Tab-separated table of C-alpha atoms in Angstrom:
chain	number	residue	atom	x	y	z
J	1	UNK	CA	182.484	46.227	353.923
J	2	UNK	CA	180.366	43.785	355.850
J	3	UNK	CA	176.551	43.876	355.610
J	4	UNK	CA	174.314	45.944	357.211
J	5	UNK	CA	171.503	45.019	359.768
J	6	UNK	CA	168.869	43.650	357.905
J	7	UNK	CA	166.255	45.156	360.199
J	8	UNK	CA	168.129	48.576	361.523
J	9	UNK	CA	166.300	49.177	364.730
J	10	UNK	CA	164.984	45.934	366.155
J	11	UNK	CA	164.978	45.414	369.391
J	12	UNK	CA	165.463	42.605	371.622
J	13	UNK	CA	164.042	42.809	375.093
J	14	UNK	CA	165.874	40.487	377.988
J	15	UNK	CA	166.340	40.647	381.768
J	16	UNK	CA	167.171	43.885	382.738
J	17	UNK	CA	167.736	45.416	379.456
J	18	UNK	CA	166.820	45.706	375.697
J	19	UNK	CA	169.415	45.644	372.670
J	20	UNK	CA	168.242	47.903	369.315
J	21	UNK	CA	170.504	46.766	366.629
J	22	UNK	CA	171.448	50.033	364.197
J	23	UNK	CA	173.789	49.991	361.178
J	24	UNK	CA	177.091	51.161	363.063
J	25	UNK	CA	176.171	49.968	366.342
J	26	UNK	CA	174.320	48.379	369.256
J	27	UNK	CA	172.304	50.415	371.691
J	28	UNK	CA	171.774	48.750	375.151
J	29	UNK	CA	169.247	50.492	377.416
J	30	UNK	CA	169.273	49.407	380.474
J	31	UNK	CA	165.786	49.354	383.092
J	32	UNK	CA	165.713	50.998	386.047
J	33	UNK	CA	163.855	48.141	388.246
J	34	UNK	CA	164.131	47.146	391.839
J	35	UNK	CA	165.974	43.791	390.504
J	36	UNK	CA	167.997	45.463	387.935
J	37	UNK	CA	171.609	45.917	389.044
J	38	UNK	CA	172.917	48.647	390.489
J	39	UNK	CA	175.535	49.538	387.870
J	40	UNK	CA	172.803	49.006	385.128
J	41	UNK	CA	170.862	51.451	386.297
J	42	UNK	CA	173.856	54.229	386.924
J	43	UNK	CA	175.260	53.279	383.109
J	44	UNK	CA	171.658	54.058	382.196
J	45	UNK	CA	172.399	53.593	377.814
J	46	UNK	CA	175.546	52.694	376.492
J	47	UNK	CA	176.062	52.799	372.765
J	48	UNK	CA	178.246	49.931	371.466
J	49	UNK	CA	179.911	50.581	367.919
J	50	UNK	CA	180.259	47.221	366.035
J	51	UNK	CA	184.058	48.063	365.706
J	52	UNK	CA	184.314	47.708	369.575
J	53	UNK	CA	183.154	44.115	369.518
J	54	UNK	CA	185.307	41.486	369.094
J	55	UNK	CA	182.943	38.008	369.454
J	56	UNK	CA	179.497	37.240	369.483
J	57	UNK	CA	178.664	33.833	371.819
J	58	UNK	CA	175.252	32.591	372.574
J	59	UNK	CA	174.974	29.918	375.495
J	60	UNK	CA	172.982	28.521	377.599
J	61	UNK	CA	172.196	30.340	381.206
J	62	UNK	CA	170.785	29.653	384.295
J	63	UNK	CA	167.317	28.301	385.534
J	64	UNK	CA	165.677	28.446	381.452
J	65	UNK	CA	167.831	31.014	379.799
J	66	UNK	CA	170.016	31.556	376.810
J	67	UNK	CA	172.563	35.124	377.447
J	68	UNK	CA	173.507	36.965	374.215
J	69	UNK	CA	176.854	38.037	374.817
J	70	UNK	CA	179.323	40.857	372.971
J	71	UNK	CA	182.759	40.594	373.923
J	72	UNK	CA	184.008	43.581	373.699
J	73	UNK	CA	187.661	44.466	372.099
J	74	UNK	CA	190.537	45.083	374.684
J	75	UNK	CA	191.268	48.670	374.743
J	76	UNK	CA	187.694	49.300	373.195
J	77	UNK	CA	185.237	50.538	376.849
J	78	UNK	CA	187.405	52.295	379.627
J	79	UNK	CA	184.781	50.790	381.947
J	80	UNK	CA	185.723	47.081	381.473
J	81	UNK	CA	189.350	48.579	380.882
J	82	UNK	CA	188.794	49.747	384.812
J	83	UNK	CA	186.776	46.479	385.923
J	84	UNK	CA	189.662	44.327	384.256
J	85	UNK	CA	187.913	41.120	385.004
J	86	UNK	CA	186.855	41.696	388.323
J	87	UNK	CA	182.959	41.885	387.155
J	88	UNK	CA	180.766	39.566	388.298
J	89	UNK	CA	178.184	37.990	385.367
J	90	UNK	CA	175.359	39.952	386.531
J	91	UNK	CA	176.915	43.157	386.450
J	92	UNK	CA	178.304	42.683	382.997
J	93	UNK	CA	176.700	45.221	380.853
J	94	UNK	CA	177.506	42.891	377.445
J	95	UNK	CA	175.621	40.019	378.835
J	96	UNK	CA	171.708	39.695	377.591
J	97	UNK	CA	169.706	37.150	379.276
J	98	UNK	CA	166.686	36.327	377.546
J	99	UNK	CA	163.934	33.214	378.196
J	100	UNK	CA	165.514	30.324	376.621
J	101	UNK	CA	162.141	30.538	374.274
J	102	UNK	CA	163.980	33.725	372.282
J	103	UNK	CA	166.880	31.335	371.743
J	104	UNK	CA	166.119	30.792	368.106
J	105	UNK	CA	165.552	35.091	367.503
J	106	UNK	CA	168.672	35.189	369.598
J	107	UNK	CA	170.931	33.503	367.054
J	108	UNK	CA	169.247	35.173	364.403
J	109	UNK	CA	170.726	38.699	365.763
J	110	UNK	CA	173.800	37.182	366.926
J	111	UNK	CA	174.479	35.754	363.326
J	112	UNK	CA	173.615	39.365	362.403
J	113	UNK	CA	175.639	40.940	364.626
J	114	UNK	CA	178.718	38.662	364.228
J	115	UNK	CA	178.304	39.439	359.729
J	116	UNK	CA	179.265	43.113	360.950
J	117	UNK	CA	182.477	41.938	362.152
J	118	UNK	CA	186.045	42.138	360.488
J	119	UNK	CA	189.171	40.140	361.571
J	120	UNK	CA	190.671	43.417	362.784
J	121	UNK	CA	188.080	44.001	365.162
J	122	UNK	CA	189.384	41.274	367.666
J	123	UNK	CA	193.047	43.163	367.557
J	124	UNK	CA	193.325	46.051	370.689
J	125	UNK	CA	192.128	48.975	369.898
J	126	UNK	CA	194.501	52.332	370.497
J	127	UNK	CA	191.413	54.314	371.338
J	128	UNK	CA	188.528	53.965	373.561
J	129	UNK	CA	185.243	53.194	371.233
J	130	UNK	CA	182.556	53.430	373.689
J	131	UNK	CA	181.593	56.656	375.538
J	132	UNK	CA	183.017	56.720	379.385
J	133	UNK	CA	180.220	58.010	382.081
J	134	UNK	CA	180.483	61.603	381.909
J	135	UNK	CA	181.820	63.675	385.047
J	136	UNK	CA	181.257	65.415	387.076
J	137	UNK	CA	181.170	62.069	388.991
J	138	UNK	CA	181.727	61.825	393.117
J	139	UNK	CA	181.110	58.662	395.493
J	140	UNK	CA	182.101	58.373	399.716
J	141	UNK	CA	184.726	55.564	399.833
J	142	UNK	CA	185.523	54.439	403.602
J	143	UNK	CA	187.996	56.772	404.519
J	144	UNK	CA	187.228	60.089	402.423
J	145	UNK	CA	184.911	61.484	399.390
J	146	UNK	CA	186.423	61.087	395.826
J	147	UNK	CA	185.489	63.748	393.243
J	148	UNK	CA	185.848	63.980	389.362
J	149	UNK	CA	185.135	67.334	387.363
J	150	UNK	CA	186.967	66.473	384.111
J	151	UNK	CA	190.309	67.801	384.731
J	152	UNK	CA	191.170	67.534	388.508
J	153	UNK	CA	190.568	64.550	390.861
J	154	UNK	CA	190.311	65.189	394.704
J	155	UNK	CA	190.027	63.439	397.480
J	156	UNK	CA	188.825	64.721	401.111
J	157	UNK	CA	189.297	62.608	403.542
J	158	UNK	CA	187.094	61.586	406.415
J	159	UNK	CA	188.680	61.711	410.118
J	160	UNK	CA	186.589	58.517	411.139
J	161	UNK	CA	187.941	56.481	408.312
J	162	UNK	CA	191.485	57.971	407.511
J	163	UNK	CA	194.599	56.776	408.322
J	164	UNK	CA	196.876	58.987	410.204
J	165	UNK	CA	199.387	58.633	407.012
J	166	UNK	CA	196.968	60.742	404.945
J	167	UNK	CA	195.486	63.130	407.604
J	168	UNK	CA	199.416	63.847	407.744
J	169	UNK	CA	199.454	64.159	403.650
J	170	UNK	CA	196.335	66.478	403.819
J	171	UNK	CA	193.071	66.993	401.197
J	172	UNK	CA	194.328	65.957	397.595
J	173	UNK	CA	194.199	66.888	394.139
J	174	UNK	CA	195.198	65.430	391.270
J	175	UNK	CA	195.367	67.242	387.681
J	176	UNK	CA	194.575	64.388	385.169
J	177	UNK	CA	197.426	65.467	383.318
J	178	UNK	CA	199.647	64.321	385.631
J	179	UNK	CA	198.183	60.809	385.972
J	180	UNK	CA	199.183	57.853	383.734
J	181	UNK	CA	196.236	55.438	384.741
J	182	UNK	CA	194.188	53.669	387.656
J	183	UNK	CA	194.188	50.777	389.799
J	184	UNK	CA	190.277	49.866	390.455
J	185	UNK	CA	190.046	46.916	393.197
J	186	UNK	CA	186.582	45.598	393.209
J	187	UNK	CA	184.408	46.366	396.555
J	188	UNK	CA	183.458	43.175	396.813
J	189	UNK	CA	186.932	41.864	397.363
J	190	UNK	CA	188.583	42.818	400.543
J	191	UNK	CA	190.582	45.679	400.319
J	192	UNK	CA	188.714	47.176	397.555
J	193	UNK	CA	190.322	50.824	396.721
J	194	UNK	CA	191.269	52.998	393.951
J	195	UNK	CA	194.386	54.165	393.503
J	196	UNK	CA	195.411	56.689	391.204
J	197	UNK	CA	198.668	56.014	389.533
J	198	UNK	CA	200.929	59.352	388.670
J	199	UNK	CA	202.911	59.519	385.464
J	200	UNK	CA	206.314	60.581	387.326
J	201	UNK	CA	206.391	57.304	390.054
J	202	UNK	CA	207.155	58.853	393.704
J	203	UNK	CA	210.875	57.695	395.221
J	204	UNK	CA	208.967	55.840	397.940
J	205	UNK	CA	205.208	54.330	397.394
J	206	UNK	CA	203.240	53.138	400.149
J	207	UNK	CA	202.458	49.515	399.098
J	208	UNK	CA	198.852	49.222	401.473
J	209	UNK	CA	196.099	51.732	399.639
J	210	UNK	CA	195.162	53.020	403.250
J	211	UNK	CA	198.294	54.614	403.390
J	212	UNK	CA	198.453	55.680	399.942
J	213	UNK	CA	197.131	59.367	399.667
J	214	UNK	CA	196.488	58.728	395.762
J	215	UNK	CA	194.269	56.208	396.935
J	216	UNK	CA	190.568	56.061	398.788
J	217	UNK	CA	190.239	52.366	399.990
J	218	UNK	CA	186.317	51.037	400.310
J	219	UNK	CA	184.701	49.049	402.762
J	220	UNK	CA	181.168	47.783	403.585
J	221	UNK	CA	178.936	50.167	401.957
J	222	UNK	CA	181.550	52.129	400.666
J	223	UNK	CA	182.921	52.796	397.358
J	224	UNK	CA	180.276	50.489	395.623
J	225	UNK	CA	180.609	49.286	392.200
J	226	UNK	CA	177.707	51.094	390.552
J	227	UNK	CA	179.449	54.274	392.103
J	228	UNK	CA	183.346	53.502	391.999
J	229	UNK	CA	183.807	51.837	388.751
J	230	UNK	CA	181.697	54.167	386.150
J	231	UNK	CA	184.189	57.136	388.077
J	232	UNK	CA	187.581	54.825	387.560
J	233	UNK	CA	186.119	54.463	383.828
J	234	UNK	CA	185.894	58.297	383.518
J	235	UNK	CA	188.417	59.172	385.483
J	236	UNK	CA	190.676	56.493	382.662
J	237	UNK	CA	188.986	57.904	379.769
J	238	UNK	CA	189.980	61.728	380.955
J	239	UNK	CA	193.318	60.379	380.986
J	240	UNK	CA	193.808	58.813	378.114
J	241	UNK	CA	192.590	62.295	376.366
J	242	UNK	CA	195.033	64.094	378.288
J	243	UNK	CA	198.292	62.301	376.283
J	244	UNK	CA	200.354	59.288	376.319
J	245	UNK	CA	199.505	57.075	378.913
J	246	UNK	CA	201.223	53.412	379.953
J	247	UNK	CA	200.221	50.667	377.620
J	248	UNK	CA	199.672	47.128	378.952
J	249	UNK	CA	201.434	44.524	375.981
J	250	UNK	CA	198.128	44.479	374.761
J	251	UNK	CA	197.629	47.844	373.895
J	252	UNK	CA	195.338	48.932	377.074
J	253	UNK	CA	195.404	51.500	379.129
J	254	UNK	CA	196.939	50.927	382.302
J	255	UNK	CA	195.313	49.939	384.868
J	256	UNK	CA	197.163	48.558	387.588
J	257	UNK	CA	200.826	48.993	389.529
J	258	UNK	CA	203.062	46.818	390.148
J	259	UNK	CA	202.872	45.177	393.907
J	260	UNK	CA	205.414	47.345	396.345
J	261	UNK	CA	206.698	45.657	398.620
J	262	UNK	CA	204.520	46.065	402.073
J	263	UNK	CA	205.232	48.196	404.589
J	264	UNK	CA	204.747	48.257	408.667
J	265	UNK	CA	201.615	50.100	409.442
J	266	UNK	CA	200.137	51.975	412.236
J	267	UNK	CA	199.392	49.312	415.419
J	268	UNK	CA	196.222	52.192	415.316
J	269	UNK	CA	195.872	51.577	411.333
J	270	UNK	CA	195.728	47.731	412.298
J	271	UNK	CA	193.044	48.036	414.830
J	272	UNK	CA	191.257	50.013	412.149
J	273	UNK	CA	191.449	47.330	409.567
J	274	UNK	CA	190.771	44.454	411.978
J	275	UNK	CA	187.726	45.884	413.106
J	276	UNK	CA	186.445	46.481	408.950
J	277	UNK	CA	187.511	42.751	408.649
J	278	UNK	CA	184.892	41.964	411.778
J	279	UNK	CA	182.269	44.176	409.716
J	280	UNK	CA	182.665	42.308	406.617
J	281	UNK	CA	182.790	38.102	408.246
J	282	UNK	CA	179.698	39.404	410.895
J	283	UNK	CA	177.824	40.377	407.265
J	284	UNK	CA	178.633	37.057	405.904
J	285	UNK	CA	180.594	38.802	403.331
J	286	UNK	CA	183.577	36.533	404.165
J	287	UNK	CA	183.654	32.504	405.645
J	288	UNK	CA	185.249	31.721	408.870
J	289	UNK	CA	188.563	30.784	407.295
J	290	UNK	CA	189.038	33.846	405.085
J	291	UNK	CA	188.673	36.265	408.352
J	292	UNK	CA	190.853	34.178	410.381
J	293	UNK	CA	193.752	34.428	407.416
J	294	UNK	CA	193.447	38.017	406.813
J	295	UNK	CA	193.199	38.715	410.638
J	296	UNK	CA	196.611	36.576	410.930
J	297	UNK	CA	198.449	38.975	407.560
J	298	UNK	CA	197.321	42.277	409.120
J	299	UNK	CA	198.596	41.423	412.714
J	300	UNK	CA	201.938	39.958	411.235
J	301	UNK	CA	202.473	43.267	409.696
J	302	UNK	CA	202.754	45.207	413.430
């Protein structure tokens, strides 16, 4: 057995949130400040066990700081199961940043942190180990509302947003049992959606998510992270509850399909996009080039 804490609930207070080191685990609470991110303020507390960590670094950040950072085990938090990478540094709730003056108390409870670690705990874990946000859980994506009670996720879809392909399919629900993971495509990449991914694969799959009717794509306002991810994280943990689900080689949950192969769309469902794409470059959310690219894929599919 590895040592304890020496000093069961210190705390140490950083940018946007404060660590209290316990015996079995790590409790983050995050603030609730104009600056603090989004997502840190919707996660609100997480509780970390120690046998969900796999590494303990300690660099340098930017402009005179030092970020404590747990690396979590794969398989360990359905949320970074769900964000698979696609987090951005500032929105990564096991990054610390602290004044670089706290570097030297900073290695102190990283060396501490790190003696409460085993050489199993950087193996993939065949359970989640940290607590997923609790439903019920809802957010407005771009074309319809997407709604989590704990057993049954729906989607309603909007008539300004919707393609025709899923006005056609109707309102859906979607027992968790029948579900076998998630596909979670960051908001702040174009053609952010989630797509829900069904245990028994359909004949035919739509490979675009705006077609999809197991999927709610998001846009410029819509679907964002703070909102969409802690659901896909909930919506994943509910699932993995529910029974065997698919298991990436590494022992995760799955979260992700494999690419179909495209499909023509809708000259009306091409409009549609097009104009988003306009929405996002006249925000500055994408350069010149990027819009000009997409803009040439989406018309090559008419």
């Amino acid at each position: 057995m590895p040592p304890t804490m020496s000093r069961m609930g210190d705390v140490l207070a950083g940018f946007h949130a404060a660590w209290e080191f316990e015996s079995d685990s790590v409790l983050i609470r995050f603030e609730r400040g104009i600056r603090t991110p989004k997502l840190f303020q919707a996660l609100g507390e997480r509780r970390i066990p120690h046998e969900a960590i796999a590494a303990v670094t300690l660099s340098p950040g930017k402009r005179g700081t030092v970020v404590l950072h747990a690396v979590p085990r794969p398989g360990a938090d359905p949320l970074m199961e769900a964000a698979a990478g696609q987090l951005k540094d500032g929105c990564d709730p096991y990054r610390l940043v602290l004044p670089a003056e706290r570097e030297t108390l900073a290695e102190y409870y990283a060396d501490e942190l790190r003696a409460q670690l085993t050489s199993a705990d950087s193996e993939p874990t065949d359970r989640y180990l940290v607590a997923a946000p609790e439903a019920p859980l809802q957010f407005k994506a771009y074309d319809g509302k997407a709604s989590f009670d704990g057993k049954l996720v729906s989607f309603r879809w909007f008539w300004t947003g919707a393609s025709s392909a899923k006005w056609k399919a109707g309102d859906q629900s979607f027992p968790i049992t029948d579900l076998c993971g998630i596909e979670w495509r960051s908001p702040e990449i174009f053609e952010g959606h989630l797509r829900l991914l069904p245990r028994e694969a359909p004949v035919t799959r739509p490979g675009q998510a705006d077609q999809d009717p197991a999927a709610v794509v998001f846009g410029l306002g819509y679907g964002p992270v703070h909102e969409s991810l802690p659901f896909a994280a909930s919506v994943l943990a509910a699932v993995r509850a529910s029974g065997p689900a698919l298991l990436t080689p590494e022992g995760g949950v799955a979260t992700s399909a494999a690419t179909t192969p495209a499909v023509r769309r809708d000259p009306a469902d091409i409009a549609e996009r097009i104009r988003h794409l306009g929405e996002l470059h006249q925000a500055g959310l994408i350069t010149d080039e990027e819009f000009t690219a997409k803009k040439a894929e989406l018309l090559a599919e008419l």
